[in-house]
Coordinates of C-alpha atoms in Angstrom, one line a residue:
X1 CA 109.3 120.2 175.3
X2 CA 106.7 122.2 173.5
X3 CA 103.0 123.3 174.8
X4 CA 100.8 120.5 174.2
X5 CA 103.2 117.5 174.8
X6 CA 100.8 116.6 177.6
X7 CA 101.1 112.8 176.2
X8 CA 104.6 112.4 176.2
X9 CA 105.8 114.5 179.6
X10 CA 107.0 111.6 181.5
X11 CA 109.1 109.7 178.4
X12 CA 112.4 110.5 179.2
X13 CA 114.2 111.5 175.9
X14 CA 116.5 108.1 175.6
X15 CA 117.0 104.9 173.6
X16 CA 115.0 102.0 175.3
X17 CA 116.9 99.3 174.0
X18 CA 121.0 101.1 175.1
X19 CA 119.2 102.6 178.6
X20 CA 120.9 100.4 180.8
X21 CA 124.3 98.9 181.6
X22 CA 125.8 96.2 179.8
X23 CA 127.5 97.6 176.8
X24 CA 130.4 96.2 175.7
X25 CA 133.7 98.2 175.6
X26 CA 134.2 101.3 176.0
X27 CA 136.6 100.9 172.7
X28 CA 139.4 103.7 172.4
X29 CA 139.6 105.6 170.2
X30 CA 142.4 105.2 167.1
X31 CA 145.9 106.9 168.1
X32 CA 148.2 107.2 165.6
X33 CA 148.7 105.3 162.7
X34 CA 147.9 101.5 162.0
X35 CA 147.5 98.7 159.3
X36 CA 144.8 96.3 158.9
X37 CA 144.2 93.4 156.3
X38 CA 140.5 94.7 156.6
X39 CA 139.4 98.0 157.4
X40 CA 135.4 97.9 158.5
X41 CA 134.0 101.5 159.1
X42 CA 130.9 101.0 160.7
X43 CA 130.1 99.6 164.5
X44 CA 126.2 98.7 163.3
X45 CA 125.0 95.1 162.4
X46 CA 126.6 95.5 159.0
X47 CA 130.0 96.3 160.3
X48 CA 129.8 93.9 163.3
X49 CA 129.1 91.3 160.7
X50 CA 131.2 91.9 158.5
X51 CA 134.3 91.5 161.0
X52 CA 133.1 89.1 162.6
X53 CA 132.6 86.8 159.5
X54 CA 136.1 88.1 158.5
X55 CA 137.3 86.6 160.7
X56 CA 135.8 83.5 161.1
X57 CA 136.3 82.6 157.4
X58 CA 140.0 83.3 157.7
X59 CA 141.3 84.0 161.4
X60 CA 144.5 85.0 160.4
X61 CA 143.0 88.0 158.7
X62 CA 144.1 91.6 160.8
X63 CA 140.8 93.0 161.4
X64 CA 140.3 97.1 162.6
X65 CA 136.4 98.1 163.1
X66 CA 136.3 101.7 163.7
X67 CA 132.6 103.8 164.4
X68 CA 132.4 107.6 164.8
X69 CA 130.4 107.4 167.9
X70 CA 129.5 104.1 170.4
X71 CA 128.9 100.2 169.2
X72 CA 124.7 100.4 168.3
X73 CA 124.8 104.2 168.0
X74 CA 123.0 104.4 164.7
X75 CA 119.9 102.3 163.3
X76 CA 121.3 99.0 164.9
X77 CA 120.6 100.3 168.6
X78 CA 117.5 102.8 167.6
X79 CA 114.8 100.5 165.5
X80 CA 111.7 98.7 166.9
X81 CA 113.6 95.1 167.0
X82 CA 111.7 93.0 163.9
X83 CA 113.6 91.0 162.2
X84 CA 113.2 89.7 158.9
X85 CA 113.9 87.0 156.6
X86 CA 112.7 89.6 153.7
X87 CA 115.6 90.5 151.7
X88 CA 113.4 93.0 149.0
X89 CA 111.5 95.0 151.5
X90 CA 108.5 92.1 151.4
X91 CA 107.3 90.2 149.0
X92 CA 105.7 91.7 147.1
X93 CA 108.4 94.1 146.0
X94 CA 110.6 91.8 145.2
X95 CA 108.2 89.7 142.9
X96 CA 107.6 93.5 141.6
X97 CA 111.4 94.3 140.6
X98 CA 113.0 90.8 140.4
X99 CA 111.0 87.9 139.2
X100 CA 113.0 86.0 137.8
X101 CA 115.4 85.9 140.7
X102 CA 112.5 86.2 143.7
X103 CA 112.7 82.3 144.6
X104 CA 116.5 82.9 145.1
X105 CA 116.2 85.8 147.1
X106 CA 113.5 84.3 149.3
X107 CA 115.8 81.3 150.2
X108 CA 118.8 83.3 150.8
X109 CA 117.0 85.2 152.9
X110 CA 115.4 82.4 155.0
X111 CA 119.0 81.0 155.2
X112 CA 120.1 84.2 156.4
X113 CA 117.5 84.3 159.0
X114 CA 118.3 81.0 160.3
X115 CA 122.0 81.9 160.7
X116 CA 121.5 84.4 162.6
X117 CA 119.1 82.7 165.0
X118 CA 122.2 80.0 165.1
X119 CA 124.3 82.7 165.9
X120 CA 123.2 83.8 169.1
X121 CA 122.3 80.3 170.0
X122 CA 125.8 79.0 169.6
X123 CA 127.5 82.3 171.2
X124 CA 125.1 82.8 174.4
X125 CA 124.3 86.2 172.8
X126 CA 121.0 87.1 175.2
X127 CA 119.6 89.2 172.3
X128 CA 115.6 88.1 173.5
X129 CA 114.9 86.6 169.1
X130 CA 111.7 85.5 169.5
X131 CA 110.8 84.5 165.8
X132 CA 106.9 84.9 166.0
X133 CA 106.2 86.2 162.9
X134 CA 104.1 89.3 162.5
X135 CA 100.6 90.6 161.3
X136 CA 99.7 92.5 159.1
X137 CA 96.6 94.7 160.0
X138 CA 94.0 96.4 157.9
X139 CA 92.7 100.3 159.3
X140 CA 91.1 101.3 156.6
X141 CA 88.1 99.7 154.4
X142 CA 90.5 98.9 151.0
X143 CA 93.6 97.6 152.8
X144 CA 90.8 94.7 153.5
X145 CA 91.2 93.4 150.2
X146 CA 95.3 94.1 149.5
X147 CA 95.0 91.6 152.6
X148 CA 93.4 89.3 150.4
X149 CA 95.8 89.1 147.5
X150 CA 99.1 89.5 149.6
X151 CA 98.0 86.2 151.6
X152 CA 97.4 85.0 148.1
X153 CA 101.0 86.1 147.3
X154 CA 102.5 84.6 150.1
X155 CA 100.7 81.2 149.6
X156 CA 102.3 80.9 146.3
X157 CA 105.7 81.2 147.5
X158 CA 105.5 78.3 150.2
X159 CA 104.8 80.8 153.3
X160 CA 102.4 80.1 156.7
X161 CA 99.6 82.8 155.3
X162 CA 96.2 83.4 156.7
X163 CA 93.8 86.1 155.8
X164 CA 91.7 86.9 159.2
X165 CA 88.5 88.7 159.0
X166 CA 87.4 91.8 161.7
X167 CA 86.5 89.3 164.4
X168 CA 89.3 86.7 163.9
X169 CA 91.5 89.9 164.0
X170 CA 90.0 91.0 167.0
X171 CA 89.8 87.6 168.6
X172 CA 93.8 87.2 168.4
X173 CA 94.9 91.3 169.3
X174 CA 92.1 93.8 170.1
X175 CA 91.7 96.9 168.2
X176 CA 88.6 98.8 167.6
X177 CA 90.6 100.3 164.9
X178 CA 91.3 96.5 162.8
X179 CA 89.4 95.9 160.3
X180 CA 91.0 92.6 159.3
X181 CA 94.9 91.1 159.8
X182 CA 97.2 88.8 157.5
X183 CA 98.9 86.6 159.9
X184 CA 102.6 85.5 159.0
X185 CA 104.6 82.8 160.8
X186 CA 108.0 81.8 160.1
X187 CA 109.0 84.8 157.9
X188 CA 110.7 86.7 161.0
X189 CA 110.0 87.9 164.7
X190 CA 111.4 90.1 167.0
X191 CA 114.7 90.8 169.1
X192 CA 116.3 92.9 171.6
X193 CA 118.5 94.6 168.6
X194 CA 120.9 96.0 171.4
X195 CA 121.6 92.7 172.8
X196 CA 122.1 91.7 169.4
X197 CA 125.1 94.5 168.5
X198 CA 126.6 94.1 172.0
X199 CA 126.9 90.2 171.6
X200 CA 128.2 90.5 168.3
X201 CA 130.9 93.6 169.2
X202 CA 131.9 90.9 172.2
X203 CA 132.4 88.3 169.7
X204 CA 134.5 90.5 167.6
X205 CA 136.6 91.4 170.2
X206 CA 136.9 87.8 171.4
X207 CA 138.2 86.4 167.4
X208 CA 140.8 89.1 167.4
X209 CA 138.9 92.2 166.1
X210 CA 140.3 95.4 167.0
X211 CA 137.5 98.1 167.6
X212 CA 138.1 101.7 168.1
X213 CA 134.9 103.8 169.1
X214 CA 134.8 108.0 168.6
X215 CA 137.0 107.2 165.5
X216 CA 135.8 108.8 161.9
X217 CA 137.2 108.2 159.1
X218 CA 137.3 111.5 157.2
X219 CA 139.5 110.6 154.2
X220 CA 140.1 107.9 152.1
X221 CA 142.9 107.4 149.4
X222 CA 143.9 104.7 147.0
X223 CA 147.3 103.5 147.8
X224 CA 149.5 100.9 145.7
X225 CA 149.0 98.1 148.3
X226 CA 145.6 99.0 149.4
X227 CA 143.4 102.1 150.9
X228 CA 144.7 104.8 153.1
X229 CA 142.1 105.6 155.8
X230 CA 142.2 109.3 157.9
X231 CA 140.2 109.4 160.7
X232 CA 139.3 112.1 163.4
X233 CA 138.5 111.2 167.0
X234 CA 137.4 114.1 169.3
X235 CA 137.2 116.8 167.0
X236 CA 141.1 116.3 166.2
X237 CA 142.8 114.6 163.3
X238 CA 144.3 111.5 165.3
X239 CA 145.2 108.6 163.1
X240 CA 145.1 106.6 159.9
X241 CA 144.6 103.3 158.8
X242 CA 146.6 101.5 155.7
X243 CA 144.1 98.8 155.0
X244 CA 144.4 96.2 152.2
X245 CA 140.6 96.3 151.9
X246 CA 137.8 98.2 153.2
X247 CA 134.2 97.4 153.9
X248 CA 131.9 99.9 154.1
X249 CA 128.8 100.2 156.9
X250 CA 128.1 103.6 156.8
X251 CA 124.4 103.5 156.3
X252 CA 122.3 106.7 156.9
X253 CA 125.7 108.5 158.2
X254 CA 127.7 110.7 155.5
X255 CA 130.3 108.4 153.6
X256 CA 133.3 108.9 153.0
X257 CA 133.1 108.1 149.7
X258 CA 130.6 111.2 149.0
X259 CA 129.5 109.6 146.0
X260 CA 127.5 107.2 148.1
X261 CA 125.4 110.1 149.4
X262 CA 123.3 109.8 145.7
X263 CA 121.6 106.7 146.3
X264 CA 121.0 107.1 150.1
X265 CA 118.2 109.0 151.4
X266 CA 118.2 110.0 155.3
X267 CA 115.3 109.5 156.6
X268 CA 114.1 110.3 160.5
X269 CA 111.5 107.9 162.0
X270 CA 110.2 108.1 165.9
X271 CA 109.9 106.0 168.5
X272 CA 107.9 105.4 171.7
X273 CA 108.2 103.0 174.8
X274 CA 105.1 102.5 177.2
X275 CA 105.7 101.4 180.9
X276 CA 105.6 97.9 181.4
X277 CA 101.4 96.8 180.9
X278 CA 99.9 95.3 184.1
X279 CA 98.1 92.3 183.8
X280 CA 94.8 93.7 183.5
X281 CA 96.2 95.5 180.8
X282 CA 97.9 93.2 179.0
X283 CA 94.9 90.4 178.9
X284 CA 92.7 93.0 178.0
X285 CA 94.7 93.3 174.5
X286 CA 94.9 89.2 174.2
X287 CA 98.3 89.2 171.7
X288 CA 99.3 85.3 173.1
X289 CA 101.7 85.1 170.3
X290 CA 103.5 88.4 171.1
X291 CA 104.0 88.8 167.4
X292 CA 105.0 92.2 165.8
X293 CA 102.2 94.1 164.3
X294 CA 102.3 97.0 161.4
X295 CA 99.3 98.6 159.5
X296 CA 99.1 98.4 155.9
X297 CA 99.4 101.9 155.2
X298 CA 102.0 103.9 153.3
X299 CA 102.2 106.0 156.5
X300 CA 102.5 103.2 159.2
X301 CA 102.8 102.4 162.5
X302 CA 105.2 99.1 163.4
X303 CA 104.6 97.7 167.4
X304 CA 105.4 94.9 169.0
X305 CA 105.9 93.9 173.4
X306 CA 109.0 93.9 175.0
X307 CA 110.8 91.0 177.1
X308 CA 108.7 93.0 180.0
X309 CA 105.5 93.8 178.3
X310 CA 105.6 97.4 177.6
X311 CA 105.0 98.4 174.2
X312 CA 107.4 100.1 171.7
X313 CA 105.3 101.8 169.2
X314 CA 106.8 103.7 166.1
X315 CA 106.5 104.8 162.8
X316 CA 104.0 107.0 160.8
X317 CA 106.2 110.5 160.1
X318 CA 109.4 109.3 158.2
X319 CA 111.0 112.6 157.8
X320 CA 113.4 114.3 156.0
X321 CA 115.1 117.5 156.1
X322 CA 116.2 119.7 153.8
X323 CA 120.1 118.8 153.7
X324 CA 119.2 115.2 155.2
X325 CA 119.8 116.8 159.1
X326 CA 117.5 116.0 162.0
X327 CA 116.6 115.7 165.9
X328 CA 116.6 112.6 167.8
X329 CA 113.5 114.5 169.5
X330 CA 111.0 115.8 167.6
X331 CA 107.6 116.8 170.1
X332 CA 105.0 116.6 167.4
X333 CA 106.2 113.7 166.0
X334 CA 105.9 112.1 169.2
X335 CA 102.8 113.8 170.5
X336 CA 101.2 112.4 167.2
X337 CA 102.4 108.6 167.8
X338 CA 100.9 108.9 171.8
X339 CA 97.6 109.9 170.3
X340 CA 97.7 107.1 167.7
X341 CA 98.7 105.1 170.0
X342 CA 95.1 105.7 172.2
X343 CA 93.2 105.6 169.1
X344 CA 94.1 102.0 168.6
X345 CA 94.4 101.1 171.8
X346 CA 91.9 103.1 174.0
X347 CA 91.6 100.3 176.9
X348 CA 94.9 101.4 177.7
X349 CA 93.9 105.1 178.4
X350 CA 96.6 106.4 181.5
X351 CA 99.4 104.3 180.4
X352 CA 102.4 105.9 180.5
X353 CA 105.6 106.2 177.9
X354 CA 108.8 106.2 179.5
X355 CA 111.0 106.3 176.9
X356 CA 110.8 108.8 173.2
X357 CA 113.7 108.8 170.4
X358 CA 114.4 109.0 166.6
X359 CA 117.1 108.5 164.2
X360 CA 118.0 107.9 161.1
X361 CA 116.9 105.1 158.3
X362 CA 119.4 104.7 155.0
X363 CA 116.1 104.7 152.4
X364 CA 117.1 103.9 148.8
X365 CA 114.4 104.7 145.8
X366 CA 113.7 101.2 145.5
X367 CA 113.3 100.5 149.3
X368 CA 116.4 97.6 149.3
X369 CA 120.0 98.0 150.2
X370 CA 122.7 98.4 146.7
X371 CA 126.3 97.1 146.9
X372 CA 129.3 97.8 145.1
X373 CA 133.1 98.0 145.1
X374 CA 135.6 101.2 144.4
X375 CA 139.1 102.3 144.1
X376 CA 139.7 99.4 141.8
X377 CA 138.3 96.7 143.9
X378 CA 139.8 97.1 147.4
X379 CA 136.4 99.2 148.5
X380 CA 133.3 97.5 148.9
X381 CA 129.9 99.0 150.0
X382 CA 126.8 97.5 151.6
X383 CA 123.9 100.3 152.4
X384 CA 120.3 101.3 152.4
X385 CA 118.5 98.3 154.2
X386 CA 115.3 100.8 154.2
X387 CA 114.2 99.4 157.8
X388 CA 114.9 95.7 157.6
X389 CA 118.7 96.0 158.6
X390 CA 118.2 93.9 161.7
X391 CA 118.3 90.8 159.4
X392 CA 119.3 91.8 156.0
X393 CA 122.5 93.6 157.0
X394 CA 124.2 90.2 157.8
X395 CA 123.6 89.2 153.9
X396 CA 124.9 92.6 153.1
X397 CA 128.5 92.0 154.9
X398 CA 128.1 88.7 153.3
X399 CA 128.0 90.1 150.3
X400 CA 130.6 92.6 150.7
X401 CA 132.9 90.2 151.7
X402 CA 131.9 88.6 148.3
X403 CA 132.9 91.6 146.4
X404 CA 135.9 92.4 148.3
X405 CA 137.2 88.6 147.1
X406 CA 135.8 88.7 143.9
X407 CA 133.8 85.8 144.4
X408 CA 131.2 85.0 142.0
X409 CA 128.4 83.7 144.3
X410 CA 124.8 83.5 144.8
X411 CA 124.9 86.7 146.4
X412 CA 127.1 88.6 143.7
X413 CA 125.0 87.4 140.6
X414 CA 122.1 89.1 141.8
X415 CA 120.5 91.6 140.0
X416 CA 119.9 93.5 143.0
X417 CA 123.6 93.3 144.2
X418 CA 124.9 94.0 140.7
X419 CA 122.5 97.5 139.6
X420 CA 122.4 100.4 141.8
X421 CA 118.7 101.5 142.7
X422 CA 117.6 105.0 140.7
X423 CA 120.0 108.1 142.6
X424 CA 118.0 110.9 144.2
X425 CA 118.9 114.3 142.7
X426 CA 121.1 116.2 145.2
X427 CA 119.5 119.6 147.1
X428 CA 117.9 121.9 146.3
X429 CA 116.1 120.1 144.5
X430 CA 115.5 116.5 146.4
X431 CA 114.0 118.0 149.3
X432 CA 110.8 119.3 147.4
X433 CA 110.9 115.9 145.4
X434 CA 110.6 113.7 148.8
X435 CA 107.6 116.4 150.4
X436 CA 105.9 115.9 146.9
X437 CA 106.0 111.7 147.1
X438 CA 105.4 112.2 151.0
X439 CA 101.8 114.0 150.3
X440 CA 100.9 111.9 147.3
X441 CA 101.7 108.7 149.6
X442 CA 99.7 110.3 152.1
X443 CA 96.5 111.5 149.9
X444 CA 96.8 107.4 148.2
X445 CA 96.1 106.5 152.0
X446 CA 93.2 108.5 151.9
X447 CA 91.7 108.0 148.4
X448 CA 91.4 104.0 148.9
X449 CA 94.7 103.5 147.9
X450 CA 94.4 105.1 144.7
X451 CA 97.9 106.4 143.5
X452 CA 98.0 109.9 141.1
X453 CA 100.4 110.5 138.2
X454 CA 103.3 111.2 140.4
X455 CA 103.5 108.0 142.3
X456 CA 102.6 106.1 138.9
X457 CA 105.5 107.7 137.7
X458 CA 107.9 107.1 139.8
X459 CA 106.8 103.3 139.2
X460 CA 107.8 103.4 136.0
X461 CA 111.5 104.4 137.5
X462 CA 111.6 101.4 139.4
X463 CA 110.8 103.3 142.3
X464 CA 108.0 101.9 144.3
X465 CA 105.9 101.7 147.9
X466 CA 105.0 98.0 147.7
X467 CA 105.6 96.0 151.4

C-alpha cells in the first residue's frame, strides 16, 4: 500500500461478496478430451444461465460449462449487487437508440426481472434479492433539472417515478451533498450477486451440467459436426471439447474468438465495503427502504447496504489501460472513493472499510451488450452488459440460445440483438481515444453538463453517456 492510504489501511484487499465459505464445487478441471451437445465457456451469470436454461428447455441436451478461473470469478462475483430490469443501460438510452422498439425492450426486460426473482424463489437460492428500487441523486446544481425530465421520462413509460426536492431527499437518506433524488420503485433492487452465481452453478450441477473450473479454452475450430474447443488448465494444454454448439460468456476476459475483442472495451471499476454500521450510525443516515443509490454524474458513485448494514460503495474511476490490463488493487483509486465516501457521508467519520477490490466491466460504445453467431451458426455470443449484467445477462443467454436454434423470437428481431454497437479501434490508438472521452466526460461534469465537440460527436456515432 502506497503513503497516504491512511483511509483504506484496515480493508483487507478481497472480494466482499466470495469472502466466506459456501462456494459451490471446487469443479475439476477438464482432462483429456470430451464431447458436449453444448459447450458454455463462461462460469458468470451469462454462462450459468445459459446451461442452466439449456437444460431445462431440453434435459436430454449434454451440457459442459468450462471457466478459466472459479464459478463468480469475473464481474458476476465483483459488482455492487443492483439488479435491473433495464435492458438499454436506462431509459433513456434506449428511447435514445431504439424508439421504435423501446416498449418491447422495457417489457422484456421486466419479464426478465421477474424470472429471475422466480428463480431463486422456486430453487431456495439465498441470493438476499431485495427488489427496492433505487434513487437517483442530484450533487451538483444542473443534475437538479435532468431529475426533472427523467422522472418525466419514466412517467410516460408506466414506471413508479417521483422527483424529490433537497429536503424530501434529505428526509428519506441524508446527505449534505444531495441536492435533490428521483425515486424509482419496481424497476430493480439489490442482491447478494455471489449467492446468486453459487445457487445457479448448484443448480447446473443438479440438472446434469458438467462444470470444469481452471479450464480455458485457447482454441476454437470449425469441425463438420460442430466446434472443436482446446483448452489449457494449469498452465498446460490438457483437453478439448467436440461441441455441436457453443455459447459464448466471455465478457471483459480475452475471447477466443479475437475478433470479439473490437467491440469490447475492458474497463476497471473499484470497490469499497464499510464495517457493518452500528445503530447510531445507521438511524443517523435514515435509508428505511434500503434502496440502491447512484449520482447522476458521468463519473459516479453506485452504493447501497448489505444484508448486515455495512456499506459497499463503488464507482467514480472507470479505468482503462493501455492494452486493456489492470490491478484488482489500485490505492488511489480507493483512497479517492474513502474520501468521497466522507464527503457524502461525514456523520460517519471513523467508520471503517474492511474490504477493497476491482475488476473488470465488458463496456461496448453504446453502453448495451451485442449478440451474434459464427462458424456458420454453431457459435453464438452474448457480451458487453456495461454494468447491468446482474439482470440482463439472463436475457442475453436467452438470446443466445435463440441464435444458437435459429429461432426467430422477440429477442432475435431486435435491433439491438441483430446490429453490432460501433467497434473501438485497436491500440495504439484506442487508449488515447478512451483518456480523450474520459476528460471531456469529466470537464461536461463540471461545465453544467455541457458536452464539447468530441462528446457531440461521438453522439452522432451512436455512441452515447445517457443513464
Amino acid at each position: 500500500m502506497t503513503k497516504g492510504s491512511r483511509l483504506i489501511e484496515d480493508a483487507a484487499p478481497r472480494v466482499f461478496w466470495t469472502d466466506r465459505p459456501g462456494a459451490p464445487g471446487p469443479y475439476e478441471p477438464l482432462h483429456g478430451r470430451t464431447t458436449a451437445d453444448l459447450l458454455v465457456v463462461g462460469g458468470g451469470f451469462t454462462g450459468l444461465w445459459a446451461a442452466v436454461l439449456a437444460k431445462e428447455e431440453n434435459p436430454a441436451c449434454d451440457v459442459v460449462l468450462v471457466e478459466a478461473r472459479s464459478i463468480a470469478y469475473g464481474a458476476s462475483g465483483r459488482n455492487g449487487g443492483f439488479v435491473s430490469d433495464s435492458l438499454t443501460h436506462g431509459l433513456a438510452q434506449g428511447t435514445r437508440l431504439w424508439p421504435s422498439e423501446n416498449a418491447a425492450l422495457l417489457a422484456l426486460g421486466r419479464a426478465n426481472l421477474a424470472a429471475i426473482a422466480r428463480f431463486a424463489d422456486d430453487h431456495d437460492i439465498d441470493a438476499d434479492l431485495r427488489l427496492v428500487g433505487k434513487t437517483t441523486v442530484a450533487v451538483a446544481p444542473h443534475q437538479v433539472e435532468e431529475l426533472r425530465r427523467a422522472e418525466k421520462l419514466h412517467r410516460e413509460h408506466g414506471e413508479d417515478a417521483v422527483f424529490l426536492g433537497r429536503d424530501e431527499m434529505r428526509a428519506d437518506v441524508d446527505s449534505p451533498t444531495y441536492l435533490a433524488g428521483l425515486r424509482l420503485r419496481g424497476t430493480g433492487g439489490v442482491l447478494d450477486p455471489a449467492g446468486l452465481a453459487w445457487g445457479l452453478a448448484r443448480v447446473a450441477a443438479r440438472l446434469g451440467v458438467r462444470i470444469h473450473e481452471g479450464t480455458e479454452v485457447t482454441t476454437l475450430t470449425r469441425t463438420r459436426t460442430g466446434v472443436e474447443a482446446g483448452t489449457r488448465g494449469h498452465g498446460l494444454v490438457s483437453g478439448a471439447v467436440s461441441a455441436g454448439q457453443v455459447l459464448l460468456a466471455t465478457n471483459a476476459f480475452p475471447s477466443p474468438l479475437r475478433r470479439l475483442g473490437l467491440f469490447v472495451l475492458p474497463v476497471w471499476d473499484y470497490v469499497l465495503v464499510t464495517e457493518p454500521l452500528s445503530p447510531e450510525q445507521r438511524a443517523s443516515l435514515r435509508w428505511p427502504e434500503g434502496q440502491g443509490l447512484t449520482d447522476a454524474g458521468n463519473r459516479f458513485h453506485y452504493y447501497r447496504l448489505t444484508r448486515d448494514d455495512r456499506i459497499l460503495w463503488g464507482g467514480y474511476d472507470a479505468i482503462y489501460n493501455f492494452g486493456g490490463g489492470g490491478s484488482e488493487q489500485r490505492d488511489a483509486t480507493h483512497e479517492r472513493l474513502a474520501r468521497h465516501f466522507f464527503a457524502t457521508f461525514p456523520q460517519l467519520r471513523g467508520l471503517r472499510f474492511t474490504h477493497r477490490w476491482g475488476g473488470m466491466i465488458d463496456s461496448t460504445s453504446r453502453f448495451t451488450p451485442f449478440f451474434g453467431t459464427a462458424m456458420g451458426g454453431r457459435l453464438a455470443y452474448a457480451l458487453g452488459y456495461t454494468g447491468l449484467g446482474v439482470g440482463a445477462s439472463r436475457f442475453g443467454a436467452l438470446t443466445g440460445l435463440d441464435l444458437l436454434a435459429r429461432r426467430s423470437t422477440a429477442r432475435t428481431r431486435l435491433g439491438m440483438v441483430r446490429r453490432h454497437p460501433v467497434p473501438f479501434p485497436p491500440e495504439p490508438l484506442r487508449w488515447p481515444v478512451v483518456q480523450l472521452t474520459r476528460r471531456e466526460l469529466a470537464r461536461a461534469d463540471q461545465n453544467e453538463g455541457r458536452r464539447g465537440p468530441w462528446l457531440r460527436s461521438l453522439d452522432r456515432f451512436g455512441i452515447g453517456f445517457d443513464s
